[in-house]
Each structure stands twice: as structure tokens, then as C-alpha cells.
XYZ file of C-alpha atoms in Angstrom:
343
model
C -141.711 190.066 175.587
C -141.708 187.983 172.411
C -144.155 185.495 170.914
C -142.261 182.250 170.292
C -143.698 179.912 167.674
C -141.784 176.815 166.559
C -142.666 174.648 163.587
C -141.790 171.043 162.788
C -143.422 170.504 159.422
C -140.917 167.854 158.418
C -141.970 165.669 161.348
C -145.665 166.511 160.792
C -145.798 167.871 164.310
C -147.239 170.972 165.930
C -145.056 172.215 168.802
C -147.704 174.707 169.863
C -147.011 178.283 170.850
C -146.373 180.213 174.011
C -145.834 183.709 175.307
C -142.355 184.010 176.769
C -140.485 186.717 178.615
C -136.996 187.022 177.182
C -134.547 187.134 180.106
C -131.585 189.444 179.643
C -129.274 187.966 182.240
C -128.802 185.096 184.668
C -130.943 186.817 187.303
C -133.867 187.077 184.884
C -133.994 183.831 182.906
C -136.512 183.163 180.136
C -139.959 182.633 181.604
C -143.016 181.055 179.994
C -145.942 183.377 180.770
C -148.790 181.519 179.081
C -149.225 178.464 176.862
C -151.335 179.630 173.930
C -151.795 176.229 172.287
C -150.771 172.717 173.122
C -148.316 170.917 170.857
C -148.846 167.683 169.011
C -146.075 165.054 168.810
C -144.917 164.098 165.364
C -143.081 161.247 163.709
C -139.447 161.576 162.705
C -138.330 158.869 160.324
C -134.850 157.457 160.720
C -132.783 155.106 158.587
C -132.842 152.317 161.200
C -133.896 148.844 160.115
C -135.950 147.160 162.848
C -134.635 143.647 162.202
C -130.996 144.727 162.097
C -131.499 146.926 165.132
C -132.801 143.996 167.160
C -129.944 141.740 166.063
C -127.338 144.425 166.763
C -128.710 145.078 170.251
C -128.689 141.354 171.003
C -125.160 140.865 169.664
C -123.676 143.812 171.536
C -125.656 142.963 174.652
C -123.818 139.683 175.113
C -120.879 141.726 176.382
C -120.910 143.909 179.522
C -119.225 146.617 177.457
C -119.528 146.816 173.673
C -120.676 149.054 170.845
C -121.643 148.245 167.272
C -123.107 149.900 164.184
C -124.345 148.813 160.741
C -124.263 150.887 157.550
C -125.490 150.694 153.982
C -122.224 151.148 152.008
C -123.988 152.559 148.981
C -125.805 155.368 150.775
C -124.238 155.867 154.206
C -127.553 155.168 155.920
C -127.134 153.964 159.504
C -129.214 150.789 159.663
C -128.574 149.870 163.294
C -126.582 151.040 166.304
C -126.251 149.645 169.811
C -124.306 150.134 173.007
C -123.825 147.860 175.986
C -124.823 148.921 178.550
C -127.796 150.357 176.693
C -128.096 153.388 178.955
C -125.356 155.927 179.294
C -122.627 157.169 176.981
C -123.108 156.600 173.241
C -119.811 154.846 172.546
C -120.878 153.922 169.019
C -121.153 157.541 167.887
C -119.115 159.519 170.379
C -116.375 157.169 171.542
C -112.739 158.084 170.948
C -110.340 155.133 170.898
C -107.169 154.024 169.185
C -108.578 151.657 166.525
C -105.862 149.020 166.639
C -104.977 147.304 163.397
C -108.289 148.194 161.759
C -106.414 151.423 160.945
C -104.297 149.410 158.528
C -107.136 149.620 156.007
C -106.481 153.351 155.632
C -102.705 152.879 155.866
C -102.850 150.233 153.124
C -104.806 152.571 150.874
C -102.072 155.166 151.362
C -99.227 152.741 150.647
C -100.974 151.401 147.536
C -101.704 154.920 146.281
C -98.044 155.845 146.795
C -96.770 152.721 145.055
C -95.129 151.498 148.262
C -97.138 148.269 148.529
C -98.942 146.024 146.063
C -101.084 142.928 146.455
C -99.031 139.925 145.369
C -95.686 141.685 145.563
C -92.914 140.971 148.116
C -93.084 143.124 151.232
C -90.881 142.966 154.338
C -92.318 141.794 157.648
C -89.327 141.526 160.006
C -89.516 140.948 163.750
C -88.391 144.497 164.503
C -88.192 147.883 162.827
C -86.640 150.988 164.397
C -87.810 154.434 163.327
C -87.479 157.803 165.012
C -85.764 156.236 167.974
C -88.610 153.789 168.665
C -88.340 150.044 168.261
C -91.499 148.496 166.806
C -92.350 144.804 166.824
C -95.127 142.430 165.873
C -97.442 140.546 168.194
C -95.403 137.716 169.745
C -92.458 139.042 167.691
C -93.455 137.024 164.624
C -91.958 137.612 161.196
C -92.867 136.548 157.668
C -89.788 135.564 155.740
C -89.995 136.338 152.031
C -93.586 137.405 152.580
C -95.960 139.409 150.410
C -98.006 142.472 151.256
C -101.261 140.543 151.480
C -99.716 138.115 153.950
C -98.603 141.022 156.103
C -102.078 142.564 155.999
C -103.916 139.320 156.719
C -101.666 138.534 159.696
C -101.612 142.182 160.792
C -97.866 142.704 160.612
C -96.931 146.019 162.247
C -93.412 146.223 160.879
C -94.620 145.915 157.288
C -96.253 149.329 157.715
C -93.763 151.024 160.013
C -90.942 150.169 157.591
C -92.523 152.490 155.001
C -92.715 155.561 157.255
C -89.433 157.008 156.033
C -90.863 157.229 152.508
C -93.932 159.223 153.585
C -94.458 162.911 154.266
C -95.686 163.822 157.723
C -99.183 164.720 156.517
C -99.707 161.879 154.021
C -101.775 159.677 156.320
C -103.964 162.540 157.529
C -104.633 163.549 153.921
C -105.524 159.992 152.894
C -107.904 159.642 155.834
C -109.609 162.966 155.107
C -109.579 163.108 151.309
C -110.625 159.504 150.652
C -112.303 158.191 153.825
C -113.851 161.409 155.156
C -112.082 161.106 158.518
C -111.439 164.587 159.880
C -114.364 166.202 158.094
C -117.386 167.426 160.053
C -120.217 164.930 159.678
C -123.913 165.665 160.040
C -125.318 162.320 161.138
C -128.455 163.683 162.795
C -127.028 162.851 166.234
C -123.968 164.136 168.125
C -120.935 162.263 166.837
C -117.150 162.208 167.028
C -116.040 161.874 163.439
C -112.544 160.460 163.925
C -109.094 162.028 164.091
C -105.871 161.265 162.229
C -103.521 164.089 163.229
C -100.358 165.047 161.382
C -97.438 163.462 163.248
C -93.664 163.527 162.948
C -90.842 161.117 163.706
C -91.731 157.954 165.583
C -95.321 159.111 166.063
C -95.755 159.271 162.289
C -94.752 155.626 162.040
C -96.962 154.721 165.000
C -99.984 156.340 163.330
C -99.762 153.823 160.502
C -100.641 151.103 163.029
C -103.215 153.233 164.924
C -101.076 154.778 167.618
C -99.703 158.332 167.675
C -102.978 160.135 168.329
C -105.298 158.309 165.883
C -108.811 158.075 167.353
C -111.911 156.319 166.042
C -115.203 154.710 167.106
C -117.433 152.011 165.605
C -119.244 154.556 163.425
C -116.061 155.823 161.762
C -114.578 152.336 161.366
C -117.774 150.971 159.831
C -117.581 153.896 157.430
C -114.016 152.890 156.502
C -115.224 149.394 155.594
C -118.155 150.928 153.703
C -115.790 153.086 151.673
C -113.795 150.044 150.621
C -116.948 148.125 149.720
C -118.529 150.937 147.673
C -115.333 152.563 146.394
C -116.253 156.004 147.733
C -117.054 157.721 151.024
C -120.736 158.160 151.831
C -121.149 160.069 155.061
C -123.138 158.040 157.605
C -126.442 159.523 158.723
C -129.470 158.416 160.750
C -131.837 161.300 160.010
C -132.337 162.402 156.424
C -130.577 165.744 155.845
C -133.706 167.194 154.256
C -135.293 167.344 157.715
C -133.055 170.177 158.878
C -131.142 171.080 155.712
C -127.893 169.556 156.949
C -125.024 169.311 154.492
C -123.481 165.848 154.366
C -119.683 165.745 154.359
C -118.062 164.836 151.059
C -114.562 163.540 150.483
C -112.481 165.185 147.794
C -111.853 161.969 145.862
C -112.969 158.329 145.731
C -110.674 155.345 145.936
C -108.974 154.695 142.629
C -110.302 151.586 140.895
C -106.991 149.777 141.402
C -106.658 150.713 145.073
C -110.262 149.686 145.775
C -109.704 146.333 144.063
C -106.549 145.656 146.071
C -108.164 146.676 149.379
C -111.110 144.367 148.743
C -108.716 141.529 147.990
C -106.746 142.248 151.169
C -109.859 142.332 153.323
C -111.297 139.221 151.701
C -108.101 137.298 152.384
C -108.231 138.434 156.009
C -111.858 137.293 156.248
C -111.213 133.885 154.718
C -107.769 132.867 155.952
C -106.383 135.681 158.109
C -107.041 136.998 161.602
C -110.781 137.460 160.889
C -111.366 133.968 159.474
C -112.679 132.342 162.641
C -115.359 134.982 163.178
C -116.350 135.131 159.488
C -116.440 131.353 158.967
C -119.468 130.159 157.032
C -120.299 133.524 155.481
C -120.414 133.828 151.711
C -120.847 136.615 149.200
C -118.678 139.692 148.817
C -116.712 139.629 152.055
C -114.022 141.713 153.679
C -112.808 142.174 157.248
C -110.047 143.512 159.477
C -109.348 142.874 163.137
C -107.679 145.099 165.673
C -106.390 144.977 169.235
C -105.438 148.288 170.813
C -103.280 148.288 173.933
C -104.274 150.871 176.543
C -102.128 151.881 179.496
C -103.576 150.550 182.734
C -105.732 147.888 181.082
C -105.016 144.192 181.500
C -106.488 143.418 178.086
C -106.495 145.490 174.898
C -109.638 146.893 173.303
C -110.924 144.473 170.677
C -111.939 145.827 167.250
C -113.550 144.331 164.166
C -114.747 145.984 160.973
C -116.177 144.118 158.010
C -118.627 144.104 155.134
C -120.738 141.495 153.453
C -122.626 142.302 150.265
C -124.744 145.379 151.036
C -123.947 145.688 154.738
C -120.919 147.065 156.577
C -120.459 146.869 160.320
C -117.947 147.545 163.053
C -117.736 146.839 166.762
C -115.492 147.524 169.715
C -115.272 145.543 172.949
C -113.326 147.610 175.506
C -110.866 145.375 177.359
C -112.094 142.496 175.216
C -108.713 141.203 174.115
C -108.119 140.103 170.520
C -110.575 141.705 168.119
C -111.229 138.519 166.194
C -112.568 136.688 169.225
C -114.241 139.592 171.065
C -115.695 142.078 168.573
C -115.621 139.607 165.678
C -118.595 137.474 166.790
C -120.710 140.628 167.230
C -120.092 141.799 163.676
C -120.389 138.294 162.215
C -123.781 137.760 163.849
C -125.017 141.011 162.364
C -123.756 140.171 158.863
C -125.120 136.631 159.116
C -128.604 137.951 159.910
C -128.932 139.221 156.354
C -129.332 135.645 155.047
């Protein structure tokens, strides 16, 4: 028999104590013999902001299925998180979905870092690109003749990214995601979370990963963190419970965005928010803005999953609407309402 005493000083709680028989096998499970003292509930502080939490719950709740989260880009603090329906699986933290064209934020950082794309410079956006035996095309087979990289980003041109695959090593995208954006590291948020996956791919799957296919998986938490990284210039691991409570180690990326890459990404996301695919949702918002939409096709679904990630001043947010259709019109209004509430 052992005397089991737990302490929760950080929460200013007293869990009490009990005498417990330590079971050695399945036939003799642990058994509480006597409660020696009753516990006292404590208070565990979180990073949630009550106003933002209410707004986020209301915004996500307008959809039968949706998930959204809000972060402080400068600290990584999770300011609000909501799922619709409210009960059940925590899609915001634990969901695993192809992120659609929101992935192009990370892909753009890679191409800029490698000198393969530059804001203001010509960049091909043809109707089709073939790589690794796969034929890739844009939504509605559009093309941008004599276009620039920022036009391709703002209109979410798939072929502008796929066309660069042959110039990349197989592990380049995975390294960019991990080393700069913290995707693939183990996060300690204070709650169970899936922290994103950008696997190393070859051939056609490597090209597909640049536009969020090929095994890339994210959720609103990781995509809000991507927007936060662009806004702040460096990865700050999201967390809801201060790590001092249980001595968690927050994940750290190996390098920040370079000053030039951060500047170009902010310009790309601002253009998307003001005159690109995110403009309708972000209309009327001012300040330091940036956004990216996404629509991820899923086998067996009539409509794609809608994605939207954005920042405004000192807030970053992301949302997914499963089977919502275009991200700008489904997830976009959720994120825009949240960002607008900061006025």
C-alpha cells in the first residue's frame, strides 16, 4: 500500500490525500481504501480573452460545422478557440486536414528564400503544368499572362508554385515548415493538439505539397500560427496554459523569417486581403492586414473544405468550414468578424 498525495500549488488548489492499494495487475486494480482529506478546487488561469472568446464562439456557431482560433502574434498566446458543434471533437486543436491554398504562405516563404520568386517580378501562371507525370491546373483553368508573383499569390494560382518544384530538393518544404514556422515540432499548448505535418515527398507529390496536397495536414491552430509568424516575423508556439504551471518547454523554431522574406510575405498577404481572393471578407478592415484563402477538395465530398487565415494588427486568426466551399465566402466571414471585433 502507498500513501498518494498530489499537489497543485500553481493552481492554488488542494487535491487532498488518500490511502490507495497499488494494484499489480488487471485482476487487482488500484483501489482507494480511505479518503484522508477532502480536496479543494483551484483556479487555473488561461490565456483566453473573454470578449474574443464570445465573438469567436458566435462566429463559428453560425455554421453547423466550423472551427476557429485567435492568437497573439507577439507571444503565441491563444486568445480564443471555438468549435461548432460545441460538444465533441476539438477540430480547432486536433483536426487534421489538407489546408488548401493557405499552405501557399509557407510555400511562398520557401520560394522567396530560394530566390525562385520575388514580389513585383514576373512569374509564370499558365493554365497547366505537368510534373512527375501529373497534370496540374488552376481553378476554372485560369491563367495570368505576363503575370507577377504577387498576382499569382493573390489569385491563388496553383501552377505558379508547381512550376518551381523541379528546382527544389525533396525535403525543402518540410524544412521550411519546421525550421521557420514550427510545423512538425512537438508543441506544448496545455491541451492535446495535432501540430501539423509537412512530410518529405518525391516526384508529383512533392509538387502537390506546395499547394497543400501530397500529405500536408493542418488545423486552425497551426494555420493561425502560420499567419502569426508572418505578422511577427518569428514563430511563437501557441499555448493556452502558461508553461510555468507544469514546466512545459515551448517549441522553438531554428530561425526566424529573414527581414526581406517577412516583408514580401506581408505584402503578398496584404494584397490578397485588399484586392485578391480574401478581399470580400476583409472589406472595411484597416490597419496592418494580411490574409490567405484556401479550398481543399476531399474525395467523396460535394464541396471542398473552406479555409481562411489572416491577421490584423495584434491579432491572428484562422478558421475552417468543412464542406463549406470557397474559403473566402465560408471561413472568411468567421475570421473577419473576429478581427473586426478588436475595433
